[in-house]
XYZ file of N, CA and C in Angstrom:
543
model
N 37.503 26.546 -33.204
C 38.769 27.021 -33.728
C 39.630 27.661 -32.621
N 38.979 28.324 -31.654
C 39.706 29.027 -30.605
C 39.563 28.375 -29.227
N 38.630 27.465 -29.092
C 38.327 26.916 -27.775
C 38.806 25.482 -27.648
N 39.601 25.223 -26.606
C 39.995 23.852 -26.293
C 38.776 23.126 -25.736
N 38.711 21.829 -25.980
C 37.618 21.031 -25.422
C 38.188 20.173 -24.298
N 37.354 19.332 -23.725
C 37.826 18.470 -22.642
C 38.745 17.364 -23.154
N 38.758 17.133 -24.485
C 39.571 16.042 -25.030
C 40.599 16.473 -26.065
N 40.508 17.687 -26.578
C 41.448 18.099 -27.616
C 41.712 19.601 -27.545
N 42.793 19.985 -28.206
C 43.159 21.401 -28.277
C 42.505 22.044 -29.495
N 42.258 23.332 -29.404
C 41.719 24.090 -30.535
C 42.729 24.065 -31.681
N 42.244 24.062 -32.933
C 43.164 24.033 -34.079
C 44.231 25.134 -34.055
N 43.856 26.346 -33.708
C 44.851 27.418 -33.673
C 45.836 27.244 -32.518
N 45.379 26.642 -31.424
C 46.287 26.365 -30.315
C 47.323 25.325 -30.741
N 46.887 24.329 -31.498
C 47.815 23.319 -32.024
C 48.854 23.974 -32.925
N 48.393 24.849 -33.802
C 49.302 25.563 -34.696
C 50.309 26.376 -33.891
N 49.838 27.055 -32.864
C 50.714 27.840 -32.001
C 51.740 26.938 -31.313
N 51.307 25.786 -30.840
C 52.218 24.831 -30.194
C 53.350 24.432 -31.141
N 52.996 24.030 -32.370
C 54.014 23.550 -33.312
C 54.899 24.676 -33.817
N 54.321 25.855 -34.006
C 55.119 27.022 -34.391
C 56.156 27.333 -33.313
N 55.715 27.338 -32.068
C 56.640 27.603 -30.967
C 57.676 26.494 -30.827
N 57.274 25.262 -31.069
C 58.223 24.145 -30.983
C 59.350 24.338 -31.989
N 58.994 24.673 -33.224
C 60.007 24.882 -34.267
C 60.912 26.061 -33.898
N 60.311 27.162 -33.460
C 61.102 28.347 -33.110
C 62.034 28.054 -31.943
N 61.519 27.407 -30.905
C 62.344 27.130 -29.715
C 63.492 26.183 -30.050
N 63.220 25.147 -30.812
C 64.290 24.216 -31.196
C 65.337 24.945 -32.040
N 64.878 25.796 -32.956
C 65.822 26.579 -33.766
C 66.635 27.531 -32.886
N 65.980 28.186 -31.943
C 66.701 29.096 -31.044
C 67.753 28.357 -30.221
N 67.419 27.179 -29.755
C 68.386 26.398 -28.973
C 69.573 26.001 -29.846
N 69.300 25.564 -31.059
C 70.381 25.200 -31.980
C 71.251 26.390 -32.346
N 70.619 27.507 -32.678
C 71.372 28.714 -33.028
C 72.145 29.225 -31.818
N 71.532 29.119 -30.639
C 72.222 29.539 -29.419
C 73.505 28.749 -29.201
N 73.446 27.448 -29.415
C 74.651 26.619 -29.294
C 75.682 27.003 -30.343
N 75.226 27.266 -31.566
C 76.121 27.665 -32.653
C 76.789 29.010 -32.344
N 76.006 29.955 -31.855
C 76.505 31.310 -31.593
C 77.664 31.332 -30.602
N 77.591 30.471 -29.620
C 78.613 30.505 -28.571
C 79.998 30.158 -29.110
N 80.045 29.499 -30.254
C 81.329 29.146 -30.856
C 81.816 30.128 -31.904
N 81.034 31.152 -32.174
C 81.437 32.123 -33.196
C 82.546 33.037 -32.676
N 83.587 33.244 -33.472
C 84.608 34.210 -33.061
C 84.036 35.633 -33.145
N 84.569 36.523 -32.327
C 84.092 37.912 -32.296
C 84.166 38.578 -33.659
N 85.127 38.173 -34.476
C 85.319 38.821 -35.780
C 84.524 38.164 -36.912
N 83.687 37.186 -36.606
C 82.878 36.533 -37.640
C 81.994 37.579 -38.318
N 81.988 37.615 -39.654
C 81.260 38.667 -40.373
C 79.748 38.651 -40.156
N 79.179 37.487 -39.889
C 77.733 37.398 -39.717
C 77.296 37.349 -38.251
N 78.227 37.537 -37.343
C 77.956 37.400 -35.912
C 76.829 38.324 -35.444
N 76.903 39.596 -35.780
C 75.890 40.561 -35.329
C 74.513 40.213 -35.900
N 74.478 39.761 -37.142
C 73.197 39.386 -37.756
C 72.580 38.181 -37.049
N 73.412 37.194 -36.740
C 72.912 35.988 -36.073
C 72.412 36.334 -34.675
N 73.184 37.139 -33.943
C 72.750 37.548 -32.600
C 71.452 38.352 -32.681
N 71.365 39.252 -33.662
C 70.153 40.060 -33.828
C 68.934 39.211 -34.131
N 69.102 38.219 -35.011
C 67.996 37.326 -35.342
C 67.604 36.484 -34.128
N 68.600 36.017 -33.386
C 68.336 35.230 -32.179
C 67.524 36.057 -31.175
N 67.903 37.305 -30.989
C 67.184 38.181 -30.051
C 65.754 38.432 -30.526
N 65.587 38.688 -31.826
C 64.252 38.951 -32.368
C 63.357 37.716 -32.233
N 63.898 36.552 -32.537
C 63.119 35.318 -32.415
C 62.827 34.991 -30.953
N 63.770 35.290 -30.069
C 63.524 35.112 -28.636
C 62.409 36.026 -28.147
N 62.396 37.246 -28.661
C 61.325 38.193 -28.323
C 59.986 37.679 -28.840
N 59.993 37.164 -30.067
C 58.772 36.596 -30.634
C 58.283 35.431 -29.773
N 59.190 34.590 -29.344
C 58.833 33.460 -28.494
C 58.180 33.941 -27.212
N 58.759 34.965 -26.608
C 58.179 35.506 -25.380
C 56.761 36.024 -25.637
N 56.580 36.742 -26.736
C 55.242 37.258 -27.081
C 54.248 36.112 -27.282
N 54.699 35.066 -27.975
C 53.814 33.930 -28.236
C 53.475 33.171 -26.959
N 54.412 33.072 -26.032
C 54.101 32.360 -24.793
C 53.119 33.169 -23.947
N 53.200 34.485 -24.020
C 52.214 35.317 -23.316
C 50.829 35.072 -23.916
N 50.746 35.047 -25.253
C 49.473 34.751 -25.923
C 48.972 33.377 -25.480
N 49.873 32.430 -25.452
C 49.509 31.061 -25.080
C 48.997 30.977 -23.644
N 49.663 31.652 -22.735
C 49.236 31.640 -21.334
C 47.878 32.323 -21.175
N 47.663 33.427 -21.871
C 46.365 34.098 -21.816
C 45.273 33.212 -22.412
N 45.614 32.513 -23.491
C 44.665 31.599 -24.125
C 44.240 30.514 -23.136
N 45.227 29.954 -22.426
C 44.940 28.891 -21.460
C 44.042 29.400 -20.338
N 44.221 30.666 -19.946
C 43.344 31.240 -18.916
C 41.898 31.302 -19.404
N 41.723 31.616 -20.683
C 40.380 31.726 -21.239
C 39.796 30.411 -21.709
N 40.646 29.473 -22.057
C 40.203 28.177 -22.567
C 41.162 27.102 -22.058
N 40.889 26.565 -20.881
C 41.803 25.583 -20.284
C 42.087 24.407 -21.214
N 43.293 23.846 -21.093
C 43.641 22.697 -21.935
C 42.826 21.463 -21.547
N 42.804 20.473 -22.429
C 42.079 19.233 -22.104
C 42.648 18.580 -20.840
N 41.769 17.910 -20.130
C 42.216 17.176 -18.943
C 42.990 15.946 -19.405
N 43.882 15.488 -18.558
C 44.599 14.254 -18.887
C 43.628 13.081 -18.850
N 43.835 12.110 -19.726
C 42.946 10.939 -19.739
C 42.958 10.207 -18.395
N 41.846 9.556 -18.089
C 41.693 8.841 -16.815
C 42.677 7.687 -16.664
N 43.270 7.213 -17.764
C 44.217 6.102 -17.677
C 45.535 6.520 -17.010
N 45.760 7.821 -16.871
C 46.962 8.297 -16.189
C 46.733 8.251 -14.694
N 47.626 7.556 -13.981
C 47.486 7.518 -12.535
C 47.975 8.847 -11.936
N 47.827 9.014 -10.640
C 48.156 10.283 -9.982
C 49.625 10.661 -10.187
N 50.527 9.692 -10.097
C 51.950 9.962 -10.285
C 52.232 10.453 -11.708
N 51.646 9.772 -12.692
C 51.837 10.178 -14.087
C 51.283 11.582 -14.337
N 50.154 11.887 -13.729
C 49.565 13.219 -13.900
C 50.480 14.295 -13.328
N 51.074 14.025 -12.179
C 52.005 14.983 -11.578
C 53.220 15.180 -12.488
N 53.732 14.101 -13.040
C 54.898 14.181 -13.928
C 54.562 14.988 -15.186
N 53.456 14.660 -15.840
C 53.075 15.358 -17.069
C 52.845 16.842 -16.793
N 52.082 17.138 -15.765
C 51.790 18.539 -15.433
C 53.052 19.272 -14.986
N 53.930 18.581 -14.269
C 55.185 19.190 -13.816
C 56.091 19.549 -14.984
N 56.258 18.637 -15.918
C 57.103 18.904 -17.089
C 56.531 20.056 -17.900
N 55.226 20.048 -18.086
C 54.563 21.112 -18.835
C 54.748 22.463 -18.129
N 54.593 22.484 -16.819
C 54.755 23.724 -16.053
C 56.190 24.238 -16.134
N 57.148 23.340 -16.037
C 58.558 23.731 -16.127
C 58.851 24.297 -17.521
N 58.302 23.674 -18.557
C 58.510 24.196 -19.915
C 57.931 25.606 -20.061
N 56.754 25.841 -19.517
C 56.181 27.192 -19.569
C 57.058 28.184 -18.812
N 57.529 27.786 -17.654
C 58.411 28.658 -16.878
C 59.680 28.978 -17.667
N 60.252 27.974 -18.296
C 61.457 28.181 -19.106
C 61.182 29.060 -20.319
N 59.983 28.921 -20.919
C 59.638 29.752 -22.067
C 59.533 31.230 -21.688
N 59.385 31.504 -20.410
C 59.391 32.884 -19.917
C 60.804 33.279 -19.488
N 61.439 32.435 -18.681
C 62.735 32.790 -18.089
C 63.880 32.879 -19.094
N 63.897 32.024 -20.097
C 65.001 32.053 -21.063
C 65.017 33.379 -21.832
N 63.893 33.815 -22.424
C 63.951 35.106 -23.103
C 64.158 36.285 -22.157
N 63.608 36.214 -20.953
C 63.811 37.313 -19.993
C 65.281 37.407 -19.615
N 65.934 36.269 -19.416
C 67.365 36.308 -19.082
C 68.188 36.811 -20.266
N 67.779 36.472 -21.478
C 68.474 36.979 -22.669
C 68.313 38.484 -22.813
N 67.100 38.963 -22.604
C 66.837 40.407 -22.644
C 67.661 41.122 -21.569
N 67.656 40.579 -20.367
C 68.410 41.181 -19.259
C 69.892 41.216 -19.582
N 70.414 40.122 -20.100
C 71.822 40.043 -20.466
C 72.168 41.118 -21.496
N 71.376 41.218 -22.548
C 71.657 42.171 -23.621
C 71.587 43.611 -23.137
N 70.521 43.960 -22.453
C 70.359 45.356 -22.037
C 71.363 45.742 -20.960
N 71.646 44.824 -20.047
C 72.637 45.126 -19.001
C 74.033 45.258 -19.595
N 74.263 44.606 -20.734
C 75.561 44.715 -21.416
C 75.607 45.934 -22.338
N 74.489 46.649 -22.449
C 74.450 47.859 -23.259
C 74.028 47.642 -24.701
N 73.511 46.461 -25.007
C 73.077 46.156 -26.367
C 71.559 46.298 -26.491
N 71.130 46.825 -27.622
C 69.699 46.951 -27.885
C 69.129 45.595 -28.293
N 67.844 45.425 -28.047
C 67.129 44.250 -28.507
C 66.080 44.749 -29.499
N 66.340 44.456 -30.772
C 65.463 44.909 -31.845
C 64.531 43.784 -32.254
N 63.287 44.139 -32.514
C 62.313 43.163 -32.992
C 62.247 43.259 -34.505
N 63.133 42.528 -35.176
C 63.223 42.468 -36.633
C 63.338 43.852 -37.270
N 63.958 44.795 -36.578
C 64.140 46.140 -37.102
C 62.890 47.001 -37.056
N 61.794 46.459 -36.557
C 60.536 47.211 -36.490
C 60.528 48.182 -35.308
N 61.068 47.726 -34.188
C 61.178 48.564 -32.994
C 62.182 47.929 -32.050
N 62.665 48.726 -31.126
C 63.558 48.211 -30.090
C 62.781 48.083 -28.789
N 63.104 47.042 -28.057
C 62.496 46.889 -26.741
C 63.055 47.967 -25.829
N 62.246 48.474 -24.928
C 62.755 49.494 -24.011
C 63.845 48.911 -23.115
N 64.803 49.742 -22.782
C 65.883 49.297 -21.887
C 65.428 49.532 -20.449
N 64.940 48.476 -19.841
C 64.427 48.550 -18.476
C 65.502 48.229 -17.438
N 66.670 47.825 -17.911
C 67.767 47.430 -17.035
C 68.942 48.363 -17.309
N 69.487 48.915 -16.253
C 70.663 49.783 -16.409
C 71.875 48.932 -16.778
N 72.818 49.540 -17.472
C 74.041 48.821 -17.821
C 74.772 48.414 -16.550
N 75.164 47.151 -16.518
C 75.859 46.606 -15.356
C 76.561 45.321 -15.765
N 77.893 45.319 -15.606
C 78.643 44.101 -15.937
C 78.215 42.933 -15.059
N 77.950 43.217 -13.786
C 77.562 42.155 -12.857
C 76.225 41.537 -13.260
N 75.247 42.383 -13.564
C 73.934 41.870 -13.971
C 74.045 41.155 -15.310
N 74.782 41.745 -16.247
C 74.964 41.120 -17.563
C 75.622 39.748 -17.415
N 76.636 39.659 -16.570
C 77.325 38.386 -16.364
C 76.431 37.334 -15.740
N 75.665 37.738 -14.719
C 74.743 36.807 -14.067
C 73.667 36.356 -15.058
N 73.097 37.312 -15.802
C 72.049 36.977 -16.774
C 72.594 36.072 -17.878
N 73.851 36.309 -18.277
C 74.478 35.451 -19.284
C 74.553 34.015 -18.780
N 75.010 33.847 -17.554
C 75.105 32.500 -16.976
C 73.724 31.854 -16.878
N 72.738 32.637 -16.440
C 71.383 32.105 -16.315
C 70.824 31.707 -17.688
N 71.056 32.556 -18.690
C 70.561 32.279 -20.036
C 71.168 30.977 -20.559
N 72.440 30.802 -20.322
C 73.123 29.590 -20.780
C 72.621 28.347 -20.034
N 72.586 28.423 -18.722
C 72.136 27.275 -17.920
C 70.679 26.942 -18.237
N 69.828 27.956 -18.273
C 68.415 27.724 -18.566
C 68.215 27.165 -19.975
N 69.079 27.563 -20.908
C 69.015 27.001 -22.258
C 69.259 25.500 -22.241
N 70.259 25.069 -21.471
C 70.532 23.631 -21.366
C 69.415 22.904 -20.619
N 68.863 23.549 -19.612
C 67.720 22.964 -18.897
C 66.534 22.826 -19.857
N 66.342 23.832 -20.698
C 65.266 23.787 -21.701
C 65.478 22.618 -22.657
N 66.706 22.423 -23.115
C 66.992 21.291 -24.010
C 66.589 19.986 -23.330
N 66.966 19.829 -22.072
C 66.633 18.617 -21.324
C 65.117 18.408 -21.255
N 64.372 19.458 -20.902
C 62.926 19.309 -20.745
C 62.196 19.177 -22.080
N 62.713 19.774 -23.125
C 62.120 19.562 -24.455
C 62.299 18.093 -24.847
N 63.497 17.559 -24.636
C 63.734 16.147 -24.948
C 62.852 15.238 -24.097
N 62.677 15.574 -22.823
C 61.817 14.805 -21.931
C 60.367 14.860 -22.409
N 59.921 16.041 -22.818
C 58.566 16.239 -23.330
C 58.337 15.394 -24.593
N 59.280 15.437 -25.511
C 59.175 14.667 -26.755
C 59.210 13.167 -26.448
N 60.125 12.766 -25.577
C 60.227 11.344 -25.217
C 58.935 10.843 -24.589
N 58.338 11.639 -23.728
C 57.073 11.255 -23.104
C 55.959 11.111 -24.131
N 55.889 12.066 -25.047
C 54.849 12.000 -26.086
C 55.038 10.764 -26.968
N 56.278 10.480 -27.341
C 56.568 9.309 -28.175
C 56.276 8.025 -27.397
N 56.665 7.994 -26.128
C 56.414 6.810 -25.294
C 54.926 6.497 -25.240
N 54.120 7.511 -24.968
C 52.683 7.273 -24.880
C 52.088 6.933 -26.239
N 52.650 7.470 -27.287
C 52.167 7.180 -28.647
C 52.442 5.709 -28.994
N 53.644 5.223 -28.668
C 54.039 3.857 -29.000
C 53.414 2.851 -28.040
N 53.410 3.180 -26.742
C 52.906 2.275 -25.706
C 51.396 2.080 -25.813
N 50.714 3.135 -26.183
C 49.258 3.126 -26.192
C 48.717 2.199 -27.272
N 47.801 1.364 -26.879
C 47.193 0.445 -27.841
C 45.768 0.860 -28.213
N 45.102 1.612 -27.347
C 43.705 1.954 -27.630
C 43.470 3.460 -27.759
N 44.534 4.236 -27.752
C 44.394 5.671 -27.982
C 44.155 6.519 -26.747
N 43.860 5.915 -25.609
C 43.504 6.694 -24.424
C 44.652 7.523 -23.861
N 45.870 7.001 -23.878
C 46.984 7.755 -23.293
C 47.853 8.430 -24.355
N 47.392 8.432 -25.600
C 48.150 9.047 -26.680
C 47.919 10.563 -26.681
N 48.751 11.256 -25.915
C 48.616 12.714 -25.812
C 49.012 13.411 -27.104
N 49.919 12.814 -27.855
C 50.354 13.413 -29.106
C 49.199 13.556 -30.098
N 48.295 12.595 -30.099
C 47.157 12.637 -31.022
C 46.307 13.884 -30.789
N 46.248 14.349 -29.542
C 45.433 15.545 -29.241
C 46.084 16.813 -29.783
N 47.392 16.751 -30.053
C 48.101 17.936 -30.522
C 48.337 17.891 -32.042
N 47.916 16.824 -32.677
C 48.087 16.710 -34.141
C 46.853 17.180 -34.886
């Protein structure tokens, strides 16, 4: 239940993967929606607050996921993947993990540097580790936006790769999606 094997992921790890996938896709969609909201929109503060709370949750879940991987390494790629394919798969996965850290960190930095609190669903506020600064807030805003678009690109690449191997594969060996279902 908790341990990945050499050929498949642990059931709870799979659940964590799909939960994070849904949350991240929703955050990206809401993030795109938010940027078009006028300042006077009545639900603007609620949407931003929910986005921040879900971003915080995502960061917490990715920390859990990274710690899990340290204790129970993921399955090795099937032998049918050549060296180039292995580099591509591992590279995309590594970039996605990096983005799962950098996107919420840039959002937190942007909010706190702009003087806004980051509340975790009203249960508690994250500590303000960054002093208020328009320059830092502006830079973090740009990074959050750019990294969000980079995340969209790599999520689409990740999905396309999984679908490609699922459709291309005739004997199940390169079907990475099957290991996550």
